[in-house]
Coordinates of C-alpha atoms in Angstrom, one line a residue:
X28 CA 0.0 0.0 0.0
X29 CA 1.3 3.4 -0.9
X30 CA 2.3 5.0 2.4
X31 CA 1.3 8.4 1.2
X32 CA -2.2 7.6 0.0
X33 CA -4.6 9.5 2.4
X34 CA -7.5 7.8 3.9
X35 CA -10.9 8.8 2.7
X36 CA -12.6 11.1 5.1
X37 CA -15.4 9.3 6.9
X38 CA -18.7 10.9 7.5
X39 CA -18.6 10.4 11.3
X40 CA -15.4 12.4 11.6
X41 CA -16.3 15.2 9.3
X42 CA -18.0 17.4 12.0
X43 CA -15.1 17.1 14.3
X44 CA -12.5 17.8 11.6
X45 CA -14.5 20.8 10.3
X46 CA -14.7 22.3 13.7
X47 CA -11.0 21.8 14.2
X48 CA -10.3 23.4 10.8
X49 CA -12.6 26.4 11.4
X50 CA -9.7 28.3 12.7
X51 CA -7.3 27.1 10.0
X52 CA -9.2 28.5 7.0
X53 CA -10.8 31.9 6.3
X54 CA -14.6 32.1 6.7
X55 CA -16.5 31.0 3.6
X56 CA -17.5 33.9 1.4
X57 CA -21.2 35.0 1.1
X58 CA -23.0 33.5 -0.6
X59 CA -21.0 30.7 -1.0
X60 CA 11.5 17.7 -1.6
X61 CA 14.1 24.3 -0.6
X62 CA 13.2 27.1 -2.8
X63 CA 12.5 28.6 -3.7
X64 CA 12.1 25.9 -6.0
X65 CA 15.4 24.6 -5.1
X66 CA 16.3 22.4 -7.7
X67 CA 18.8 19.9 -9.1
X68 CA 22.0 19.9 -7.1
X69 CA 24.0 19.3 -10.3
X70 CA 22.6 22.5 -11.9
X71 CA 24.7 25.6 -11.8
X72 CA 22.5 28.7 -11.4
X73 CA 23.4 31.5 -13.7
X74 CA 22.0 35.0 -13.3
X75 CA 20.8 36.5 -16.6
X76 CA 19.6 39.6 -18.1
X77 CA 16.4 39.4 -20.2
X78 CA 15.5 41.1 -23.4
X79 CA 12.9 43.8 -22.9
X80 CA 9.4 42.4 -23.1
X81 CA 9.3 38.6 -23.2
X82 CA 12.2 37.7 -21.0
X83 CA 14.1 35.1 -23.0
X84 CA 17.3 36.4 -24.4
X85 CA 19.5 35.3 -21.6
X86 CA 23.0 36.5 -20.9
X87 CA 24.7 34.2 -18.5
X88 CA 26.9 35.7 -15.9
X89 CA 28.6 34.5 -12.7
X90 CA 27.4 31.1 -11.4
X91 CA 25.8 31.0 -8.0
X92 CA 26.2 28.1 -5.6
X93 CA 23.4 25.4 -6.0
X94 CA 21.0 25.2 -3.1
X95 CA 20.6 22.4 -0.6
X96 CA 19.0 20.0 -3.1
X97 CA 15.3 20.4 -3.1
X98 CA 16.1 19.7 -6.8
X99 CA 13.1 19.9 -9.0
X100 CA 14.6 21.7 -11.9
X101 CA 13.3 25.2 -11.1
X102 CA 15.5 27.7 -9.3
X103 CA 13.9 30.6 -7.5
X104 CA 16.4 33.5 -7.3
X105 CA 16.2 37.2 -6.5
X106 CA 16.7 38.0 -10.2
X107 CA 15.9 36.3 -13.5
X108 CA 17.9 33.1 -13.7
X109 CA 18.6 30.2 -16.0
X110 CA 20.6 27.0 -15.6
X111 CA 22.9 25.6 -18.3
X112 CA 23.4 21.9 -18.4
X113 CA 25.4 20.4 -21.2
X114 CA 24.3 23.1 -23.7
X115 CA 20.7 23.1 -22.6
X116 CA 19.2 26.2 -20.9
X117 CA 16.6 25.2 -18.2
X118 CA 14.1 28.0 -17.7
X119 CA 13.6 29.6 -14.3
X120 CA 10.8 31.8 -13.0
X121 CA 11.2 35.5 -13.7
X122 CA 11.1 38.0 -10.9
X123 CA 9.5 41.5 -11.0
X124 CA 11.9 44.3 -12.0
X125 CA 13.2 46.6 -9.3
X126 CA 10.7 49.2 -8.3
X127 CA 7.6 47.2 -9.3
X128 CA 4.7 47.5 -7.0
X129 CA 3.9 43.8 -7.1
X130 CA 6.5 43.1 -4.5
X131 CA 4.1 44.4 -1.8
X132 CA 1.9 42.0 0.1
X133 CA -1.8 42.5 -0.6
X134 CA -3.6 43.2 2.7
X135 CA -7.2 42.2 3.6
X136 CA -7.6 39.8 0.6
X137 CA -7.6 36.1 0.2
X138 CA -7.9 33.5 -2.5
X139 CA -11.0 33.3 -4.7
X140 CA -14.1 31.7 -3.1
X141 CA -13.7 28.6 -5.4
X142 CA -10.0 28.3 -4.4
X143 CA -10.9 28.6 -0.7
X144 CA -13.4 25.7 -1.1
X145 CA -10.8 23.5 -2.8
X146 CA -8.1 24.3 -0.2
X147 CA -10.7 23.7 2.6
X148 CA -11.3 20.2 1.2
X149 CA -7.6 19.6 1.0
X150 CA -7.1 20.7 4.6
X151 CA -9.9 18.4 5.7
X152 CA -8.3 15.5 3.9
X153 CA -4.9 16.3 5.3
X154 CA -6.2 16.5 8.9
X155 CA -7.5 12.9 8.4
X156 CA -4.4 11.5 6.8
X157 CA -1.9 9.3 8.6
X158 CA 0.8 11.1 10.6
X159 CA 4.4 10.7 9.5
X160 CA 6.2 7.9 11.4
X161 CA 9.8 8.9 10.7
X162 CA 11.5 8.9 14.1
X163 CA 14.8 10.5 15.2
X164 CA 17.7 9.1 13.3
X165 CA 15.4 7.9 10.5
X166 CA 14.7 9.3 7.0
X167 CA 11.7 10.6 5.1
X168 CA 11.5 9.0 1.7
X169 CA 9.8 10.8 -1.1
X170 CA 9.3 9.4 -4.6
X171 CA 8.0 11.5 -7.4
X172 CA 7.9 11.8 -11.2
X173 CA 9.3 15.1 -12.6
X174 CA 9.9 16.7 -16.0
X175 CA 11.2 20.2 -16.7
X176 CA 11.4 22.0 -20.0
X177 CA 14.6 23.1 -21.5
X178 CA 15.7 25.2 -24.4
X179 CA 18.7 24.9 -26.6
X180 CA 21.6 27.3 -25.9
X181 CA 20.7 29.1 -29.2
X182 CA 17.1 29.7 -28.1
X183 CA 14.0 28.2 -29.5
X184 CA 10.8 27.1 -27.9
X185 CA 10.8 25.1 -24.7
X186 CA 10.6 21.4 -24.9
X187 CA 9.3 19.1 -22.1
X188 CA 11.1 15.8 -21.9
X189 CA 9.4 12.6 -20.6
X190 CA 9.0 12.5 -16.9
X191 CA 11.6 10.5 -14.9
X192 CA 11.6 9.1 -11.4
X193 CA 13.1 11.1 -8.6
X194 CA 13.8 9.7 -5.1
X195 CA 15.0 11.6 -2.0
X196 CA 15.9 10.5 1.5
X197 CA 15.8 13.4 4.0
X198 CA 17.2 13.0 7.5
X199 CA 14.2 13.4 9.9
X200 CA 16.1 15.6 12.3
X201 CA 18.5 17.1 9.8
X202 CA 21.6 15.7 11.6
X203 CA 22.8 13.5 8.7
X204 CA 23.2 14.0 5.0
X205 CA 20.3 12.9 2.8
X206 CA 20.3 11.5 -0.7
X207 CA 19.0 12.4 -4.1
X208 CA 18.7 9.7 -6.7
X209 CA 17.7 10.1 -10.4
X210 CA 18.3 7.8 -13.3
X211 CA 21.4 8.4 -15.5
X212 CA 23.4 10.4 -12.9
X213 CA 25.4 9.6 -9.8
X214 CA 23.6 9.8 -6.4
X215 CA 23.9 13.3 -4.8
X216 CA 24.2 13.9 -1.1
X217 CA 21.8 16.3 0.4
X218 CA 22.6 18.6 3.3
X219 CA 26.2 17.4 3.6
X220 CA 29.0 19.8 4.7
X221 CA 30.9 20.9 1.7
X222 CA 34.7 20.8 1.7
X223 CA 36.5 24.1 1.2
X224 CA 40.1 25.3 1.2
X225 CA 41.2 28.5 2.9
X226 CA 44.3 30.6 2.5
X227 CA 45.6 32.3 5.6
X228 CA 47.8 34.6 3.4
X229 CA 49.2 34.7 -0.1
X230 CA 51.5 31.8 -0.7
X231 CA 50.2 29.8 2.3
X232 CA 49.4 26.2 2.0
X233 CA 45.6 25.7 1.5
X234 CA 44.0 24.6 4.7
X235 CA 41.0 22.2 4.3
X236 CA 37.9 23.0 6.2
X237 CA 34.2 22.6 5.6
X238 CA 31.4 24.9 4.7
X239 CA 28.5 24.1 7.1
X240 CA 25.0 23.8 5.7
X241 CA 22.5 26.5 6.4
X242 CA 20.3 26.1 9.4
X243 CA 16.7 24.7 8.9
X244 CA 14.3 27.3 7.5
X245 CA 11.2 27.6 5.4
X246 CA 13.4 27.3 2.3
X247 CA 15.8 24.8 3.7
X248 CA 13.5 22.5 5.8
X249 CA 14.2 19.3 7.7
X250 CA 11.5 17.0 8.8
X251 CA 11.9 18.1 12.4
X252 CA 11.6 21.8 11.4
X253 CA 8.4 21.2 9.4
X254 CA 6.9 19.1 12.2
X255 CA 7.4 22.1 14.6
X256 CA 5.8 24.7 12.3
X257 CA 2.9 26.6 13.7
X258 CA -0.6 25.3 13.0
X259 CA -2.3 28.7 13.0
X260 CA -2.5 29.7 9.3
X261 CA -2.1 33.4 9.9
X262 CA 1.1 32.8 12.0
X263 CA 2.4 30.3 9.5
X264 CA 1.8 32.6 6.5
X265 CA 3.7 35.4 8.3
X266 CA 6.6 33.0 8.9
X267 CA 6.6 31.9 5.3
X268 CA 6.6 35.5 4.1
X269 CA 9.5 36.4 6.5
X270 CA 11.4 33.3 5.4
X271 CA 11.1 34.2 1.7
X272 CA 11.6 38.0 2.0
X273 CA 15.1 37.9 0.5
X274 CA 13.7 36.7 -2.8
X275 CA 12.5 40.1 -3.9
X276 CA 9.7 40.5 -6.5
X277 CA 6.1 39.4 -5.8
X278 CA 5.8 38.5 -2.1
X279 CA 2.5 36.7 -2.6
X280 CA 4.0 34.5 -5.3
X281 CA 7.1 33.7 -3.2
X282 CA 4.8 32.6 -0.4
X283 CA 2.7 30.5 -2.7
X284 CA 5.7 28.9 -4.3
X285 CA 7.4 28.1 -0.9
X286 CA 4.2 26.5 0.5
X287 CA 4.0 24.4 -2.7
X288 CA 7.6 23.2 -2.1
X289 CA 6.8 22.3 1.5
X290 CA 3.7 20.3 0.4
X291 CA 5.6 18.4 -2.3
X292 CA 9.1 18.1 -0.8
X293 CA 8.4 17.4 2.9
X294 CA 6.1 15.2 4.9
X295 CA 4.4 17.4 7.5
X296 CA 2.1 16.3 10.3
X297 CA -1.6 16.5 9.5
X298 CA -2.3 19.7 11.4
X299 CA 0.7 21.4 9.8
X300 CA -0.4 20.3 6.3
X301 CA -3.9 21.6 7.0
X302 CA -2.4 24.9 8.2
X303 CA -0.3 25.2 5.0
X304 CA -3.5 24.9 3.0
X305 CA -5.2 27.5 5.3
X306 CA -2.2 29.8 4.7
X307 CA -2.5 29.4 1.0
X308 CA -6.2 30.2 1.2
X309 CA -5.2 33.6 2.6
X310 CA -3.0 34.5 -0.4
X311 CA -4.7 36.9 -2.9
X312 CA -4.7 35.9 -6.6
X313 CA -5.1 32.1 -6.0
X314 CA -7.8 30.8 -8.4
X315 CA -9.2 27.4 -9.5
X316 CA -8.7 25.4 -12.7
X317 CA -11.4 22.9 -13.6
X318 CA -8.9 20.3 -14.8
X319 CA -5.2 19.6 -14.8
X320 CA -2.9 16.5 -15.0
X321 CA 0.2 15.7 -13.0
X322 CA 3.3 14.1 -14.3
X323 CA 1.8 10.6 -13.8
X324 CA -1.2 11.5 -16.0
X325 CA -3.6 11.7 -13.0
X326 CA -6.4 14.2 -13.6
X327 CA -7.7 16.5 -10.9
X328 CA -8.8 20.0 -9.9
X329 CA -6.2 22.6 -9.4
X330 CA -5.6 25.8 -7.6
X331 CA -3.3 28.2 -9.4
X332 CA -1.5 31.5 -9.1
X333 CA -0.1 33.6 -12.0
X334 CA 2.9 35.9 -11.8
X335 CA 5.5 37.2 -14.2
X336 CA 3.9 35.4 -17.2
X337 CA 3.9 31.9 -15.6
X338 CA 1.2 30.1 -13.8
X339 CA 1.9 27.6 -10.9
X340 CA -0.8 24.9 -10.4
X341 CA -1.3 22.6 -7.4
X342 CA -3.3 19.5 -8.5
X343 CA -5.7 17.7 -6.2
X344 CA -7.5 14.4 -6.4
X345 CA -11.2 15.1 -7.0
X346 CA -12.4 12.3 -4.7
X347 CA -10.0 12.4 -1.8
X348 CA -8.6 16.0 -2.1
X349 CA -5.1 14.6 -1.8
X350 CA -2.2 16.6 -3.2
X351 CA -1.1 15.0 -6.4
X352 CA 1.5 17.3 -7.9
X353 CA 2.3 20.5 -9.6
X354 CA 2.5 22.1 -13.0
X355 CA 4.0 25.4 -14.3
X356 CA 2.8 26.7 -17.6
X357 CA 3.3 29.9 -19.6
X358 CA 0.5 32.3 -19.1
X359 CA 1.4 34.4 -22.1
X360 CA 3.1 34.0 -25.4
X361 CA 6.9 34.4 -25.4
X362 CA 9.7 33.2 -27.6
X363 CA 10.0 30.2 -25.2
X364 CA 6.5 29.1 -26.4
X365 CA 2.9 30.0 -26.6
X366 CA 0.6 30.5 -23.6
X367 CA -0.2 27.1 -22.2
X368 CA 3.2 25.6 -22.8
X369 CA 4.1 23.3 -19.9
X370 CA 7.4 24.3 -18.4
X371 CA 7.5 21.8 -15.5
X372 CA 5.3 19.1 -14.1
X373 CA 5.6 16.7 -11.1
X374 CA 3.7 13.9 -9.4
X375 CA 4.1 12.9 -5.8
X376 CA 3.9 9.0 -5.6
X377 CA 5.1 7.9 -2.2
X378 CA 5.9 9.5 1.1
X379 CA 7.1 7.1 3.8
X380 CA 9.7 6.5 6.5
X381 CA 13.0 4.8 5.7
X382 CA 15.7 3.5 8.0
X383 CA 18.7 4.6 5.9
X384 CA 19.6 6.5 2.7
X385 CA 19.2 4.3 -0.4
X386 CA 16.9 1.9 1.5
X387 CA 13.3 1.6 0.5
X388 CA 10.6 1.9 3.1
X389 CA 8.8 -1.3 4.1
X390 CA 6.1 -2.2 1.7
X391 CA 7.2 0.2 -1.0
X392 CA 7.7 -1.5 -4.4
X393 CA 11.0 -0.7 -6.1
X394 CA 9.3 -0.8 -9.5
X395 CA 6.4 1.5 -8.6

């Protein structure tokens, strides 16, 4: 049995759960693995300058250090960015130019009424789902399918490759390195201290030391950090906004993106997951799509938010309201493609507890 498959909400628990979630979600309208799509460790993030208008003519400049390894192909950065891998440019979300008013947080607003309903159902389902059972010293195992569009170095429209399997093992308390495994490349450690060499003075012999990993945060979460997040949606949303403030640009979109990463790349306790949906329901500009498909081809209803010419979609199972995966599509025509072009897609298949990196959780099929 898939350890991530939520249990169907039973009628005799609905009233209790709804009352518990009343404080998690805004009142209904009348009438009614970090980053920050932190993405592949092997990708070098290059800052770029965009051509005026459509944001595609990229001029690579100095490479930035890859993030901790929430690797999903997209890199959220304070400025427009792209990643170059073996002659292929991987698109990254565009940020608002300096001075734009969209960097301000919209006050006194929330998601659309339809989006609030969908997110309310997702919160109810999350509150009834099994709690994570990854204890201290263990690992959270997450299996997904992912695909991210790339463009040739000489430009051209974006092309989405077939989805491939992605597996991560994350230390439950963050005390030990995790592991990222994808086909065709060597396994990559996650959260390991990086070796560096220091010079005390010119001509000195290099002295080996280590570059410690960043402390846990919204954009660099461990299982223990996520488990301790506040379950009050208003408090949680403020924490997410504070934790993503350095990104610049549209603060609401940064918060929406960060919450999506936490949903897909971590395994939060039921009340925390419900609070994440409650926080998302308080973000203005979140709407509903009648239909969307994840990387596994599963069809569902989606909530979405559009910023900087791209739309981010969270897809939910129609029957159980379980989170299925994400999609990012162009919301307008650019030289990268026409509106509706899929830039990235994922599907969460398994979340379970594992005893060690590289080890499959009990009952999880290696072929699935």
